[in-house]
Amino acid sequence: MRVGIVGAGMAGLACAELLVEQGHEVQLFDKGRSPGGRMSSRRMETPAGIAIFDHGAQYFTARDPDFASAVNRWNAQGVVARWPDARNDAWVGVPAMNAIPRQMARSLNVTSGAHVRGIARGADGWHLACGDGNAGPFDALVIALPAEQAAPLLGLYCLDMARIAVGVPSTPCWVAMLTFAEPVAGPPVIHGQGIIVWAARNNAKPGRAGPEAWTIHATPEWTRAHLEETPQFVAGELSGAFLAASGTDRQPLAAIAHRWRFALSGRAGRDALWDSTSRLGVCGDWLIGPRVEAAWLSGRHLARMILSENASSLCDQAMARSSGMA
């Protein structure tokens, strides 16, 4: 089969990996500059050098045996390491969180900077309105996006899937990234201080280098109240909150902010969604729960559904040929 996947975050990549392993042709489309979604990292030029921030997912855990096997493989490849400062079973990408999706994408066909505006199903399969042109046809189509972005694409072709996506809203999060000339005294992780839900010294993670760099996540309540503020305003407010929480009087060398509209997913109580008639599927952490592991599992679940459907179709074709010959 030729399979198109919209979204090259963890779910889309995991789905593509298994399909490719089984001999299918897969093309992923992502509007970002590189694969990874909320596992992306950010570079900042500062007077002290280039600082790198994990400004999305901060760490992940591995509870499912299949996902644990994947993590062990990444560990052997040198792209993950333990980070006990967060929790005893925490893992991070090395030298940044985006090392994991980059490793996964190495053997995959990923088109970056491709904003899919719409999807259409014709007699020859699925087509995508992508950038200034179109892509397709594809025998099957996978939507691996946050629920809010998946719903509009699904609405014209599968109302049941669209309704599920609409019913699982994400929680937004403003994130500030600060660099300092010298290390900030105190623990490398700060939890629940005023408007700060999480703050971490990024260069305290394994395999990191560069100047003192902190990532600060605002609480959901504060984020919602200031969702449409400017990044400059947010960077200033979260900088002040961090200085108070950490007890430092050092001013940051540089400060920027990023708004994740769909930061923390909901939980639909499903593994993945698949419509065998139209050959349209959906995967993502919002189906299982807000974890990196959940996104990977959802993508793999959907890939198995597609493979099972394709195997059944091939079996039916073989039986029909056999019957005809008889």
C-alpha positions as a printed Julia matrix, in Angstrom:
326×3 Matrix{Float64}:
   0.0     0.0     0.0
   0.86    3.66   -0.34
   0.04    5.38    2.95
   0.01    9.11    3.6
   0.47   10.35    7.17
  -0.35   13.91    8.19
   1.85   14.77   11.17
   5.4    13.65   11.93
   5.29   13.71   15.7
   5.82   10.59   17.79
   2.49    8.98   16.82
   2.91    9.5    13.09
   6.52    8.34   13.13
   5.7     5.21   15.15
   2.89    4.32   12.76
   5.14    4.86    9.74
   7.99    2.8    11.19
   5.89   -0.34   11.53
   4.23    0.07    8.13
   7.61    0.51    6.43
   9.02   -2.49    8.3
   6.23   -4.54    6.72
   7.11   -3.37    3.22
   4.62   -0.57    2.63
   5.37    2.81    1.06
   4.76    5.66    3.49
   5.06    9.43    3.11
   4.73   11.77    6.1
   3.8    15.45    5.9
   4.52   17.91    8.69
   4.17   21.68    8.83
   7.2    22.04   11.12
  10.78   22.57   10.02
  11.7    19.12   11.3
   9.89   16.07   12.71
   9.08   15.79   16.39
   5.99   17.84   17.21
   5.95   18.51   20.94
   9.28   16.7    21.3
  11.0    19.53   19.44
  13.92   21.58   20.74
  14.81   25.25   20.31
  18.15   26.98   19.71
  18.85   30.47   21.01
  21.8    32.73   20.22
  23.03   34.39   23.42
  26.09   36.44   24.47
  27.31   33.3    26.28
  26.91   31.04   23.21
  24.17   28.92   21.69
  21.62   27.61   24.2
  19.39   24.65   23.38
  16.04   24.1    25.09
  13.63   21.2    25.28
  10.63   23.5    25.3
   7.97   20.82   24.77
   8.08   17.4    26.39
  10.58   17.48   29.23
  11.06   13.75   29.75
   9.2    10.47   29.28
   8.75    7.11   30.96
   8.48    3.58   29.57
   5.89    1.28   31.16
   4.63   -0.76   28.21
   6.98   -3.68   27.31
   6.95   -2.87   23.58
   7.76    0.78   24.18
  10.43   -0.19   26.72
  12.05   -2.31   24.01
  12.07    0.7    21.68
  13.63    2.84   24.42
  16.32    0.21   25.0
  17.06    0.3    21.27
  17.36    4.09   21.36
  19.6     3.78   24.4
  21.9     1.43   22.46
  21.93    3.96   19.61
  22.96    6.71   22.05
  19.94    8.97   21.54
  18.39    8.62   25.04
  19.63    8.6    28.63
  18.23    8.44   32.16
  17.44   11.71   33.95
  16.86   10.92   37.64
  16.54   14.61   38.57
  12.99   14.5    37.17
  12.09   11.04   38.55
  13.8     7.69   38.9
  12.31    6.24   35.72
  12.64    9.36   33.55
  14.3     9.31   30.12
  15.35   12.18   27.88
  16.64   12.47   24.34
  20.37   13.11   23.84
  21.66   15.68   23.06
  18.1    17.06   22.95
  14.57   15.65   23.03
  14.29   15.96   19.26
  17.11   13.39   18.88
  14.5    10.62   19.18
  12.15   11.72   16.35
  15.17   12.6    14.22
  16.51    9.07   14.69
  13.13    7.57   13.82
  12.78    9.79   10.73
  16.17    8.83    9.3
  14.73    5.81    7.49
  11.39    7.45    6.63
  10.13    9.73    3.87
   9.23   12.97    5.67
   8.22   16.18    3.91
   8.76   19.08    6.32
   7.28   22.56    5.99
   4.17   21.01    4.42
   0.94   22.46    5.79
  -1.93   20.15    4.8
  -4.93   22.4     4.22
  -7.4    19.71    3.26
  -7.94   16.08    2.29
 -10.07   14.55   -0.46
 -10.99   11.01   -1.41
 -11.34   10.09   -5.05
 -11.77    6.92   -7.06
  -8.0     6.38   -7.02
  -7.52    7.03   -3.28
  -6.71    9.88   -0.92
  -5.28   13.25   -2.01
  -3.84   16.04    0.12
  -3.99   19.79   -0.51
  -0.49   20.54    0.67
   1.4    23.82    0.38
   1.1    25.13   -3.17
   0.27   21.73   -4.64
  -1.26   18.35   -4.02
   0.03   14.95   -2.92
  -1.35   11.5    -3.58
  -3.04    9.28   -4.38
  -2.7     7.16   -1.24
  -4.41    3.85   -0.57
  -4.81    4.8     3.11
  -4.57    8.06    5.03
  -3.52    8.61    8.64
  -4.18   11.8    10.62
  -1.58   12.05   13.4
  -2.33   15.53   14.73
  -3.59   17.05   18.0
  -7.34   16.58   18.39
  -8.16   20.21   17.57
  -6.22   20.03   14.29
  -7.49   16.57   13.38
 -11.2    17.38   13.75
 -11.56   19.79   10.77
  -9.81   17.37    8.41
 -11.97   14.47    9.57
 -15.29   16.31    9.53
 -16.09   15.85    5.84
 -15.34   12.13    5.77
 -15.97   10.61    9.18
 -18.24   12.49   11.56
 -17.82    9.87   14.29
 -14.05   10.38   14.38
 -14.47   14.15   14.22
 -16.88   14.09   17.17
 -14.39   12.08   19.25
 -11.65   14.59   18.46
 -13.85   17.58   19.3
 -14.67   16.0    22.66
 -11.02   15.77   23.74
  -9.66   19.33   24.02
  -6.0    19.97   24.82
  -4.59   22.14   27.59
  -2.45   25.07   26.38
   0.87   26.11   27.89
   3.06   29.19   27.7
   6.77   28.37   27.96
   9.63   30.74   28.69
  13.27   29.98   27.85
  15.92   31.85   29.84
  19.71   31.89   29.67
  22.09   33.15   32.37
  25.77   34.07   32.46
  26.36   31.83   35.49
  24.61   28.8    37.04
  21.53   29.49   39.13
  21.93   28.01   42.61
  19.46   25.42   43.83
  17.84   22.23   42.53
  17.68   21.59   38.77
  13.89   21.16   38.83
  11.23   23.41   40.41
   7.6    22.28   40.77
   4.44   24.24   41.54
   5.7    27.69   42.51
   3.08   30.36   41.9
   2.35   30.6    38.18
   5.12   28.07   37.43
   4.0    24.47   37.06
   7.46   23.26   36.01
  10.95   24.73   35.62
  14.08   22.79   34.71
  17.74   23.52   34.1
  18.01   22.2    30.58
  21.79   21.91   30.6
  21.57   19.68   33.71
  20.14   16.93   31.51
  22.54   14.25   30.19
  24.53   15.12   27.08
  23.81   18.84   27.2
  26.35   21.61   26.78
  26.23   25.37   26.42
  25.29   28.21   28.78
  22.95   28.05   31.77
  19.51   27.45   30.24
  16.14   27.15   31.98
  12.75   26.13   30.59
   9.74   27.44   32.54
   6.18   26.16   31.96
   3.27   28.3    33.16
   0.26   26.78   34.89
  -2.78   26.0    32.69
  -4.83   28.61   34.53
  -2.3    31.38   33.95
  -1.8    30.31   30.34
  -5.52   30.42   29.57
  -5.83   33.86   31.17
  -2.94   35.17   29.02
  -3.28   33.0    25.95
  -3.31   35.91   23.48
  -0.6    37.99   25.12
   2.63   38.72   23.26
   5.68   36.47   23.71
   7.57   39.47   25.06
   4.99   40.0    27.83
   4.96   36.32   28.73
   8.75   36.06   28.79
   8.89   39.01   31.19
   6.21   37.64   33.51
   7.64   34.13   33.67
  11.17   35.49   34.12
  10.01   37.43   37.17
   8.18   34.39   38.55
  11.27   32.23   38.06
  13.59   34.72   39.79
  11.23   34.74   42.77
  10.86   30.95   42.87
  14.58   30.23   42.54
  15.67   32.99   44.9
  18.26   34.35   42.47
  18.89   38.02   41.8
  20.66   37.36   38.49
  18.92   38.74   35.43
  18.73   36.52   32.35
  20.98   37.26   29.4
  18.13   36.45   27.04
  14.5    35.42   27.35
  12.0    34.2    24.77
   8.57   32.58   25.01
   6.64   30.01   23.01
   2.92   29.26   23.12
   1.81   25.65   22.83
  -1.9    25.85   22.07
  -2.17   22.07   22.25
   0.39   21.24   24.93
  -1.21   18.58   27.1
  -3.57   16.22   25.35
  -6.87   14.9    26.64
  -7.82   11.23   26.9
 -10.45    9.69   24.59
 -10.13    6.18   25.98
  -9.21    4.65   22.6
  -5.99    3.14   21.22
  -6.49    4.43   17.66
  -9.31    5.02   15.18
  -9.66    3.24   11.83
 -12.42    3.23    9.21
 -11.92    0.23    6.94
 -14.41    1.46    4.33
 -12.65    4.73    3.56
  -9.24    3.56    4.79
  -8.91    6.58    7.03
  -7.2     6.36   10.42
  -6.3     8.54   13.38
  -3.58    8.18   16.02
  -2.15   10.4    18.74
  -1.57   10.7    22.46
  -5.0    12.33   22.88
  -6.58    8.93   22.27
  -4.76    7.21   25.15
  -3.34    9.91   27.42
  -0.86   12.79   27.6
   2.44   10.9    27.44
   5.16   10.32   24.85
   4.64    6.61   25.37
   0.92    6.96   24.61
   1.64    8.67   21.29
   4.04    5.86   20.28
   1.55    3.16   21.32
  -1.31    4.82   19.45
   0.73    5.0    16.26
   1.7     1.33   16.54
  -1.9     0.3    17.28
  -3.11    2.06   14.14
  -0.36    0.51   12.02
  -1.45   -2.95   13.18
  -5.07   -2.15   12.3
  -4.0    -1.11    8.8
  -1.8    -4.18    8.37
  -4.59   -6.46    9.55
  -7.04   -4.83    7.14
  -4.59   -5.15    4.25
  -3.88   -8.79    5.08
  -7.62   -9.55    5.1
  -8.03   -7.8     1.75
  -5.18   -9.75    0.2
  -6.66  -12.98    1.58
 -10.05  -12.16    0.05
  -8.42  -11.41   -3.3
  -6.5   -14.68   -3.21
  -9.66  -16.62   -2.39
 -11.53  -14.91   -5.22
  -8.77  -15.78   -7.7
  -8.7   -19.35   -6.44
 -12.47  -19.63   -6.8
 -12.33  -18.23  -10.31
  -9.64  -20.68  -11.36
 -11.66  -23.55   -9.93
